[in-house]
Short mmCIF file of C-alpha atoms and ligand atoms in Angstrom, two decimals:
data_model
loop_
_atom_site.label_atom_id
_atom_site.label_comp_id
_atom_site.label_asym_id
_atom_site.label_seq_id
_atom_site.Cartn_x
_atom_site.Cartn_y
_atom_site.Cartn_z
CA MET A 774 0.00 0.00 0.00
CA SER A 775 2.83 2.41 0.86
CA SER A 776 4.19 2.18 -2.71
CA LYS A 777 0.76 3.13 -4.12
CA LYS A 778 0.79 6.18 -1.86
CA HIS A 779 3.73 7.60 -3.83
CA TRP A 780 1.47 7.83 -6.89
CA SER A 781 -1.13 9.94 -5.12
CA PRO A 782 -1.43 13.58 -6.27
CA GLY A 783 -2.46 14.68 -2.76
CA ALA A 784 -3.16 13.49 0.78
CA GLU A 785 -6.92 13.31 0.17
CA VAL A 786 -6.60 10.88 -2.75
CA SER A 787 -6.27 7.19 -2.02
CA VAL A 788 -4.84 5.13 -4.86
CA GLN A 789 -6.48 1.81 -5.70
CA CYS A 790 -4.30 0.66 -8.56
CA VAL A 791 -1.58 1.69 -10.99
CA GLU A 792 -1.62 0.19 -14.49
CA ARG A 793 0.08 0.61 -17.83
CA SER A 794 -2.00 2.62 -20.25
CA ASP A 795 -2.77 1.30 -23.77
CA PHE A 796 -1.03 4.39 -25.16
CA GLY A 797 2.11 4.08 -23.01
CA GLY A 798 2.48 5.79 -19.66
CA TRP A 799 0.58 5.05 -16.49
CA ILE A 800 -2.99 5.22 -15.27
CA VAL A 801 -3.39 5.82 -11.55
CA SER A 802 -6.92 4.97 -10.39
CA GLY A 803 -7.93 6.53 -7.12
CA SER A 804 -10.72 8.17 -5.21
CA LEU A 805 -11.09 11.46 -3.41
CA THR A 806 -11.88 11.17 0.30
CA PRO A 807 -15.64 11.91 0.50
CA SER A 808 -16.50 15.09 2.40
CA GLY A 809 -20.12 15.92 1.44
CA ILE A 810 -20.05 19.64 2.29
CA CYS A 811 -22.53 21.53 0.08
CA PRO A 812 -20.73 24.48 -1.61
CA ASP A 813 -23.90 26.62 -1.43
CA CYS A 814 -25.31 26.13 2.08
CA GLY A 815 -22.25 24.58 3.78
CA LEU A 816 -24.29 21.78 5.33
CA HIS A 817 -22.96 18.25 5.56
CA SER A 818 -24.87 15.70 3.50
CA ARG A 819 -24.97 11.98 4.14
CA ARG A 820 -27.04 11.12 1.07
CA ARG A 821 -24.81 9.89 -1.74
CA HIS A 822 -25.93 10.46 -5.30
CA GLY A 823 -23.27 8.42 -7.13
CA TRP A 824 -19.82 9.15 -8.48
CA ARG A 825 -18.28 11.21 -11.22
CA ARG A 826 -14.87 10.65 -12.76
CA ARG A 827 -12.22 13.16 -13.59
CA ARG A 828 -8.92 12.62 -15.41
CA LEU A 829 -5.88 14.74 -14.64
CA GLN A 830 -2.36 14.72 -15.95
CA ASP A 831 0.09 14.47 -13.05
CA TYR A 832 3.87 14.37 -12.50
CA PRO A 833 5.49 11.89 -14.92
CA ALA A 834 7.12 8.67 -13.71
CA HIS A 835 10.21 7.11 -15.30
CA GLY A 836 9.96 9.66 -18.11
CA GLU A 837 6.41 8.64 -19.02
CA GLU A 838 3.05 10.34 -18.72
CA VAL A 839 0.91 9.72 -15.66
CA THR A 840 -2.86 10.17 -15.78
CA VAL A 841 -4.81 10.15 -12.54
CA ASP A 842 -8.30 8.74 -12.99
CA LEU A 843 -10.25 9.98 -9.98
CA ALA A 844 -13.60 8.91 -8.62
CA ILE A 845 -15.31 11.86 -6.94
CA CYS A 846 -18.38 11.43 -4.79
CA ARG A 847 -21.63 13.18 -5.71
CA TRP A 848 -24.13 14.09 -3.01
CA ARG A 849 -27.70 15.19 -2.66
CA CYS A 850 -28.25 18.36 -0.59
CA LEU A 851 -31.21 17.81 1.71
CA ALA A 852 -31.38 21.34 3.16
CA PRO A 853 -34.90 22.57 2.26
CA ALA A 854 -33.83 26.19 1.72
CA CYS A 855 -30.77 25.35 -0.43
CA PRO A 856 -31.16 25.95 -4.19
CA ARG A 857 -28.64 23.19 -4.99
CA ARG A 858 -30.03 19.67 -5.31
CA THR A 859 -26.81 17.75 -6.02
CA PHE A 860 -23.11 18.54 -5.87
CA ALA A 861 -19.73 16.84 -6.20
CA ASP A 862 -16.86 17.06 -3.72
CA GLN A 863 -14.29 19.72 -4.60
CA LEU A 864 -10.72 18.97 -5.65
CA THR A 865 -9.41 22.45 -4.84
CA SER A 866 -6.10 21.44 -3.24
CA ILE A 867 -5.18 19.22 -6.21
CA ALA A 868 -6.51 20.92 -9.34
CA HIS A 869 -8.42 24.00 -10.43
CA PRO A 870 -11.98 23.56 -11.69
CA PHE A 871 -11.97 22.46 -15.37
CA ALA A 872 -8.15 22.03 -15.39
CA ARG A 873 -6.84 19.00 -17.25
CA SER A 874 -3.72 18.66 -15.11
CA THR A 875 -2.93 18.84 -11.41
CA SER A 876 -1.93 22.23 -10.00
CA ARG A 877 1.60 20.99 -9.37
CA VAL A 878 1.99 20.16 -13.08
CA GLY A 879 0.62 23.62 -13.92
CA GLU A 880 3.35 25.14 -11.71
CA ILE A 881 6.12 23.26 -13.56
CA VAL A 882 4.67 24.21 -16.96
CA SER A 883 4.53 27.90 -16.12
CA HIS A 884 8.02 27.95 -14.53
CA LEU A 885 9.54 26.34 -17.63
CA GLY A 886 7.47 28.51 -19.97
CA HIS A 887 8.68 31.58 -18.12
CA ALA A 888 12.31 30.49 -18.25
CA THR A 889 12.59 29.17 -21.80
CA GLY A 890 9.63 30.25 -23.96
CA GLY A 891 6.76 28.19 -25.34
CA ARG A 892 8.38 25.89 -27.89
CA PRO A 893 11.57 25.09 -25.89
CA ALA A 894 9.38 24.46 -22.83
CA GLU A 895 7.18 22.11 -24.85
CA ARG A 896 10.27 20.14 -25.99
CA LEU A 897 11.73 19.93 -22.48
CA LEU A 898 8.42 18.94 -20.93
CA HIS A 899 8.00 16.25 -23.55
CA ARG A 900 11.43 14.81 -22.65
CA LEU A 901 10.36 14.80 -19.01
CA GLY A 902 7.19 12.87 -19.84
CA LEU A 903 4.79 15.81 -19.75
CA GLY A 904 3.15 15.97 -23.15
CA VAL A 905 1.80 19.52 -23.38
CA SER A 906 1.61 21.86 -26.37
CA ASP A 907 3.11 25.33 -26.47
CA TYR A 908 -0.49 26.62 -26.47
CA THR A 909 -0.89 24.99 -23.06
CA VAL A 910 2.33 26.65 -21.88
CA LEU A 911 1.03 30.01 -23.08
CA ARG A 912 -2.37 29.46 -21.46
CA GLN A 913 -0.75 28.46 -18.18
CA LEU A 914 1.46 31.56 -18.16
CA LYS A 915 -1.50 33.81 -18.90
CA LYS A 916 -3.52 32.19 -16.13
CA ARG A 917 -0.75 32.87 -13.64
CA ALA A 918 -0.40 36.41 -14.94
CA GLN A 919 -4.11 37.07 -14.30
CA GLY A 920 -3.65 36.09 -10.66
CA THR A 921 -1.31 39.03 -10.11
CA ALA A 922 -3.39 41.88 -8.75
CA LYS A 923 -1.06 44.74 -7.76
CA PRO A 924 -0.30 47.16 -10.65
CA PRO A 925 3.35 46.91 -11.74
CA THR A 926 5.62 49.97 -11.83
CA VAL A 927 8.94 48.44 -12.96
CA ILE A 928 8.67 46.00 -15.85
CA GLY A 929 10.89 44.02 -18.19
CA ILE A 930 9.89 43.30 -21.80
CA ASP A 931 11.44 40.49 -23.82
CA ASP A 932 10.83 38.06 -26.69
CA TRP A 933 9.07 34.83 -25.95
CA SER A 934 9.19 32.11 -28.58
CA TRP A 935 6.34 29.75 -29.28
CA ARG A 936 4.77 27.77 -32.13
CA LYS A 937 7.83 25.87 -33.38
CA SER A 938 10.03 28.93 -32.75
CA GLN A 939 8.56 30.61 -35.85
CA THR A 940 6.45 32.98 -33.85
CA TYR A 941 7.62 35.34 -31.18
CA GLY A 942 5.43 36.84 -28.57
CA THR A 943 6.27 39.35 -25.89
CA ILE A 944 6.68 38.47 -22.25
CA ILE A 945 6.13 41.23 -19.70
CA VAL A 946 7.61 40.71 -16.27
CA ASP A 947 7.14 42.65 -13.05
CA LEU A 948 10.80 43.12 -12.15
CA GLU A 949 10.13 44.11 -8.54
CA ARG A 950 8.18 40.99 -7.70
CA ARG A 951 9.78 38.77 -10.37
CA VAL A 952 6.51 37.45 -11.78
CA VAL A 953 5.13 37.26 -15.31
CA ILE A 954 2.30 39.75 -15.65
CA ASP A 955 1.30 39.28 -19.27
CA ILE A 956 2.09 37.49 -22.51
CA LEU A 957 1.32 39.27 -25.77
CA GLU A 958 0.85 36.98 -28.74
CA ASP A 959 3.16 38.94 -31.06
CA ARG A 960 6.09 41.32 -30.71
CA ASP A 961 4.52 44.12 -32.65
CA VAL A 962 5.40 47.63 -31.45
CA VAL A 963 1.72 48.68 -31.68
CA THR A 964 0.58 45.77 -29.47
CA CYS A 965 3.23 46.67 -26.94
CA THR A 966 2.39 50.38 -27.02
CA ASN A 967 -1.31 49.60 -26.55
CA TRP A 968 -0.47 47.44 -23.55
CA LEU A 969 1.58 50.28 -22.03
CA LYS A 970 -1.31 52.72 -22.62
CA ARG A 971 -3.55 50.41 -20.59
CA HIS A 972 -0.95 50.40 -17.78
CA PRO A 973 -0.10 54.05 -17.06
CA GLU A 974 1.23 53.02 -13.64
CA VAL A 975 4.40 51.63 -15.29
CA LYS A 976 7.31 53.98 -14.53
CA VAL A 977 10.42 52.02 -15.56
CA ILE A 978 10.79 49.67 -18.54
CA SER A 979 13.78 47.42 -19.05
CA ARG A 980 14.03 46.25 -22.67
CA ASP A 981 15.87 43.42 -24.34
CA ARG A 982 18.96 44.18 -26.36
CA CYS A 983 17.76 43.60 -29.91
CA GLY A 984 16.12 47.01 -30.19
CA LEU A 985 12.68 45.86 -31.34
CA TYR A 986 11.04 47.61 -28.43
CA ALA A 987 13.05 50.82 -28.66
ZN1 ZN B 1231 -26.93 22.89 0.05
#
C-alpha cells in the first residue's frame, strides 16, 4: 500500500491501482476522500448520489506520462432552503476547476514557460514525460499572470518564442516581484504600445537588447 501512496497527487486521494495505459504511460486509479459539504449552504450531506470521474495529468514517472483517474463522490443536498439539489466534492487542493492537469503540473509548466519560452518548454516537458503543447504553456502563463493583482511599476519586456520557434510573442515581467504579468501573442510595437497605454502606472521599462522595443 505504501508504494501506491507515492502515486497519489495529494493526501486526500487514495490510490487503488496503478496500471500501464494502452497508449504508453501510467494510469493511476484513485478516489477522493468523500466530504459531502454543500458548496452553497455549507451543510454536511450523508445522502450519496453516485460518483463522477475526472482525469488529470500528473507528474510523470520514469519519463512517461501519468494520468490520474479519480472517482469523486456526488451528493444530494437535503437542506430545504438550499437551491442546490446535487453537488460533487471539490478537488481544490489538487486541481483548479476544469483544469486538465494537477496544479503541481501547472506550476512546472509555467516555470519552464517563463524560463525558456513556449516551444523550448514544450520540448523539455516532452522529454520529461509531460506531453503539453506550447499553447498549453502560453495558457498556463496567462492564467498565472491574471492572478497578479497589484499594478506593476517596474517591468521588463522580452521576446518569448512559441509555435515551433517561428512565432515570437512578448513576455512582460514585473521586475520588482519577479513574476510574469502578461504574454502578448506577437512582438509588434503597436501591441506593446497599446499594452503600455492600458498600464499608465508603469514607470520604468527594461528592454531586451535587440532594439525591437526601442
Ligand atoms: Zn446545500
